[in-house]
XYZ file of C-alpha atoms in Angstrom:
286
model
C 1.248 -1.311 0.619
C -0.457 -1.125 4.107
C -0.132 2.323 5.711
C 0.401 2.278 9.531
C -1.261 5.807 10.349
C -0.147 7.600 13.393
C -3.607 7.566 14.977
C -3.637 6.032 18.513
C -6.634 4.381 20.289
C -7.146 7.766 22.300
C -7.436 9.967 19.078
C -10.845 10.599 17.464
C -9.487 11.743 14.221
C -6.340 13.659 12.548
C -6.432 16.291 9.999
C -3.317 16.948 7.920
C -3.126 20.046 5.590
C -0.300 20.960 3.127
C 0.592 22.774 -0.130
C 2.886 20.699 -2.396
C 4.028 20.550 -6.022
C 3.632 16.680 -6.511
C 1.917 13.466 -5.358
C 4.616 11.054 -3.989
C 2.864 8.533 -1.713
C 2.419 4.962 -3.350
C -0.751 2.938 -3.726
C -1.925 2.037 -0.169
C -4.548 1.119 2.232
C -5.045 1.449 5.885
C -7.963 0.615 8.561
C -9.049 4.023 8.966
C -11.613 5.935 7.139
C -10.162 8.932 5.000
C -11.725 12.063 3.460
C -9.460 13.691 0.925
C -9.952 17.257 -0.281
C -7.527 18.352 -3.255
C -7.420 21.731 -4.832
C -5.493 23.051 -7.695
C -4.672 19.658 -9.087
C -5.995 19.286 -12.578
C -4.476 16.584 -14.569
C -3.440 14.359 -11.447
C -4.452 10.691 -11.635
C -6.673 8.967 -8.907
C -6.733 5.331 -8.169
C -9.469 3.910 -5.886
C -10.040 0.214 -5.711
C -10.175 -0.900 -9.467
C -11.226 2.729 -10.478
C -8.829 4.916 -12.347
C -9.571 8.613 -13.423
C -7.771 11.920 -14.090
C -9.113 14.649 -11.765
C -10.197 18.367 -12.175
C -9.401 21.383 -10.288
C -11.206 20.526 -7.202
C -11.493 16.812 -5.576
C -13.372 15.317 -2.587
C -13.166 11.670 -2.157
C -14.223 9.521 0.872
C -12.255 6.216 0.986
C -13.446 3.402 3.109
C -11.402 1.289 5.535
C -8.954 -1.075 3.942
C -9.645 0.208 0.269
C -6.611 0.510 -2.002
C -6.012 4.261 -3.106
C -3.606 6.889 -4.245
C -3.179 10.104 -6.232
C -0.279 10.605 -8.765
C 1.113 13.872 -10.324
C 0.441 12.394 -13.771
C -0.243 15.438 -15.971
C -0.728 18.051 -13.165
C 1.458 21.249 -13.589
C 0.377 22.943 -10.530
C 3.090 24.251 -7.898
C 0.419 24.738 -5.226
C -1.502 21.661 -4.736
C -3.616 21.875 -1.548
C -4.147 18.749 0.041
C -6.271 18.159 3.219
C -6.650 14.605 4.534
C -8.991 13.600 7.534
C -8.413 10.158 8.986
C -10.715 8.583 11.609
C -10.796 5.260 13.096
C -13.244 2.985 11.620
C -15.133 2.403 14.961
C -15.281 6.024 15.957
C -19.295 5.693 15.351
C -20.438 2.606 17.088
C -22.663 0.345 14.881
C -25.583 0.868 17.343
C -25.382 4.826 17.017
C -25.309 4.653 13.310
C -28.478 2.512 13.334
C -30.489 5.363 14.694
C -32.766 7.233 12.294
C -30.791 10.497 12.645
C -27.633 8.881 11.392
C -29.118 6.603 8.947
C -27.603 8.591 5.883
C -24.162 8.631 7.319
C -24.295 4.849 7.963
C -25.179 4.464 4.330
C -22.574 6.561 2.998
C -19.950 5.016 5.381
C -20.966 1.550 3.686
C -21.023 2.850 0.229
C -17.571 4.374 0.902
C -16.074 0.837 0.889
C -15.919 1.132 -2.799
C -14.990 4.758 -2.688
C -17.146 8.047 -3.056
C -16.360 11.187 -5.180
C -18.698 14.013 -4.388
C -19.874 16.682 -6.820
C -18.258 20.172 -7.690
C -21.367 21.743 -6.042
C -20.860 19.845 -2.909
C -17.143 20.535 -2.844
C -17.581 24.294 -3.120
C -20.310 24.204 -0.124
C -18.307 21.835 2.064
C -14.488 22.788 1.209
C -14.510 25.969 3.409
C -15.542 23.988 6.467
C -13.064 21.289 5.752
C -10.115 23.946 5.269
C -11.004 25.532 8.712
C -11.657 22.434 10.584
C -8.209 22.674 12.250
C -8.960 25.967 13.667
C -11.646 24.230 16.090
C -10.535 22.362 19.200
C -11.519 19.098 20.994
C -15.331 18.396 21.326
C -16.204 21.233 18.850
C -13.896 19.566 16.326
C -15.542 16.187 16.496
C -19.069 17.660 16.170
C -18.040 19.818 13.273
C -16.757 16.573 11.577
C -19.888 14.713 12.299
C -21.714 17.733 10.932
C -19.457 17.670 7.784
C -20.146 14.066 7.241
C -24.017 14.522 7.923
C -24.248 17.144 5.130
C -21.902 14.923 2.769
C -24.286 11.854 3.237
C -27.406 14.062 2.032
C -25.743 15.707 -0.798
C -26.514 15.197 -4.628
C -25.025 13.348 -7.317
C -22.130 11.491 -5.228
C -20.408 8.763 -7.319
C -19.242 5.347 -6.249
C -15.963 4.898 -7.720
C -14.657 1.056 -7.763
C -16.973 -1.605 -9.188
C -15.802 -4.046 -6.452
C -14.550 -3.507 -3.048
C -10.955 -4.536 -2.320
C -11.386 -4.249 1.485
C -12.357 -7.760 1.916
C -8.886 -9.052 1.260
C -7.805 -7.028 4.393
C -10.206 -7.456 6.882
C -9.068 -9.426 9.771
C -11.549 -11.838 11.498
C -13.161 -10.507 14.854
C -11.677 -12.249 17.938
C -11.662 -11.394 21.533
C -8.357 -13.010 21.868
C -6.913 -11.055 18.992
C -8.358 -8.008 20.503
C -6.839 -8.594 23.910
C -3.396 -9.335 22.555
C -3.347 -6.305 20.367
C -4.478 -4.012 23.385
C -1.658 -5.550 25.301
C 0.930 -4.764 22.524
C -0.354 -1.260 22.043
C -0.109 -0.551 25.692
C 3.542 -2.318 25.993
C 5.011 -1.724 22.503
C 8.173 -0.015 24.091
C 9.014 -3.179 26.063
C 10.448 -6.532 24.990
C 7.277 -8.697 24.740
C 8.117 -12.329 24.123
C 5.732 -14.798 22.125
C 5.478 -16.917 25.291
C 4.213 -13.832 27.131
C 1.614 -12.967 24.942
C 0.600 -16.521 24.322
C 0.153 -16.806 28.061
C -1.907 -13.724 28.278
C -4.390 -15.251 26.046
C -4.238 -18.743 27.399
C -2.852 -20.670 24.392
C 0.500 -22.332 23.606
C 3.148 -20.413 21.789
C 2.644 -22.758 18.693
C -1.045 -22.497 18.891
C -1.070 -18.729 19.280
C 1.480 -18.465 16.328
C -0.991 -20.290 13.884
C -3.911 -18.210 15.395
C -2.719 -14.806 14.856
C -1.380 -15.919 11.288
C -4.757 -17.248 10.256
C -6.714 -14.389 11.949
C -4.677 -11.342 10.761
C -2.547 -12.744 7.816
C 0.732 -11.617 9.636
C 2.990 -13.388 11.941
C 3.365 -12.202 15.702
C 6.631 -10.483 14.933
C 5.290 -8.695 11.877
C 2.187 -7.646 14.008
C 4.227 -6.196 16.754
C 6.479 -4.254 14.460
C 3.564 -2.950 12.735
C 2.259 -1.410 16.015
C 5.817 -0.126 17.025
C 6.128 1.245 13.528
C 2.782 3.245 13.910
C 3.936 4.565 17.141
C 7.078 5.593 15.540
C 5.327 7.357 12.868
C 3.455 9.465 15.426
C 6.584 10.465 17.144
C 8.298 11.338 13.764
C 5.432 13.943 13.371
C 4.512 14.899 16.999
C 8.224 15.271 18.381
C 11.674 16.663 17.753
C 13.266 13.372 19.080
C 16.090 11.983 17.154
C 15.539 8.963 14.899
C 17.808 6.962 17.321
C 15.625 8.057 20.409
C 12.385 7.119 18.672
C 13.610 3.921 17.688
C 14.622 2.909 21.179
C 11.576 4.404 22.615
C 9.393 1.872 20.316
C 10.939 -1.085 21.251
C 13.635 -1.451 18.555
C 17.167 -1.923 20.275
C 18.760 -1.879 16.780
C 18.450 1.280 14.835
C 19.519 -0.232 11.818
C 17.085 -2.753 11.893
C 14.243 -0.122 12.685
C 15.376 1.928 9.589
C 15.166 -1.312 7.406
C 11.790 -2.285 8.785
C 10.619 1.331 8.287
C 11.637 1.425 4.707
C 10.093 -1.851 3.862
C 6.857 -0.698 5.343
C 6.457 2.833 4.080
C 8.807 2.941 0.996
C 10.642 5.773 2.660
C 13.387 6.227 5.511
C 12.306 7.619 8.904
C 13.976 11.058 7.915
C 12.160 11.050 4.560
C 8.857 10.232 6.289
C 9.298 13.088 8.712
C 10.307 15.594 5.976
C 7.296 14.661 3.866
C 5.054 15.740 6.924
C 6.164 19.203 6.848
C 2.513 20.597 6.643
C 0.099 21.011 9.500
C -1.109 17.982 11.342
C -3.134 18.050 14.133
C -4.796 14.981 16.350
C -8.063 15.352 17.911
């Protein structure tokens, strides 16, 4: 299942923290990098790529872009599982920047995370207080602290690669300036009715040619791609606002709330109401 995260192009990262009794999100992947700190969950099962393991009391895992992952309750008996999830865009750090000597270790770690990385108990004990208090920082300081945390993780000892083979290649779309232009337009106009004719004209292609092109490049049809963008913005509104589900449906370009509910459940395995309730913890966008 592909997760449509609520991060927008204007965000650097999001941090979501909560205390819960069980894990209930299915196996999924997304383009964003994810750092997951989990406390008090001994006996839970973790799947990253093709690696399956039962975790201990403390857990810190870095998941690369488009890598399958999930945690399951399994044998965990805790009523107070603490979970802090940090997600950031895969292009937050420019390739040219990461090639600088001072960021070499971060670049190597991010490359290695395409197979998933589990950090040692010693590293978790040293880093977890900073992750747990990251949501208390604001703006620029938050971004600098995230970079500092990633730097310290990249130089830590005894990190383990989890998956024997990366699953991300199955989900990586090919780079294309036309695709970027089309998706930029869709992200800026998702609340409007955008016809195939309109978007094809934008990238100087016929409707038939663009339909084939986007399917080949992304693996999705034009309508599916537009709906994914709309659902991503809807997810953000469900978390960020108190607007009714009907209002959010309309504001995201869905004129039919039944269709919105059906598509949302198909993509996320839950209704918009259930999704909103599941994010009852503290989520902050930086």
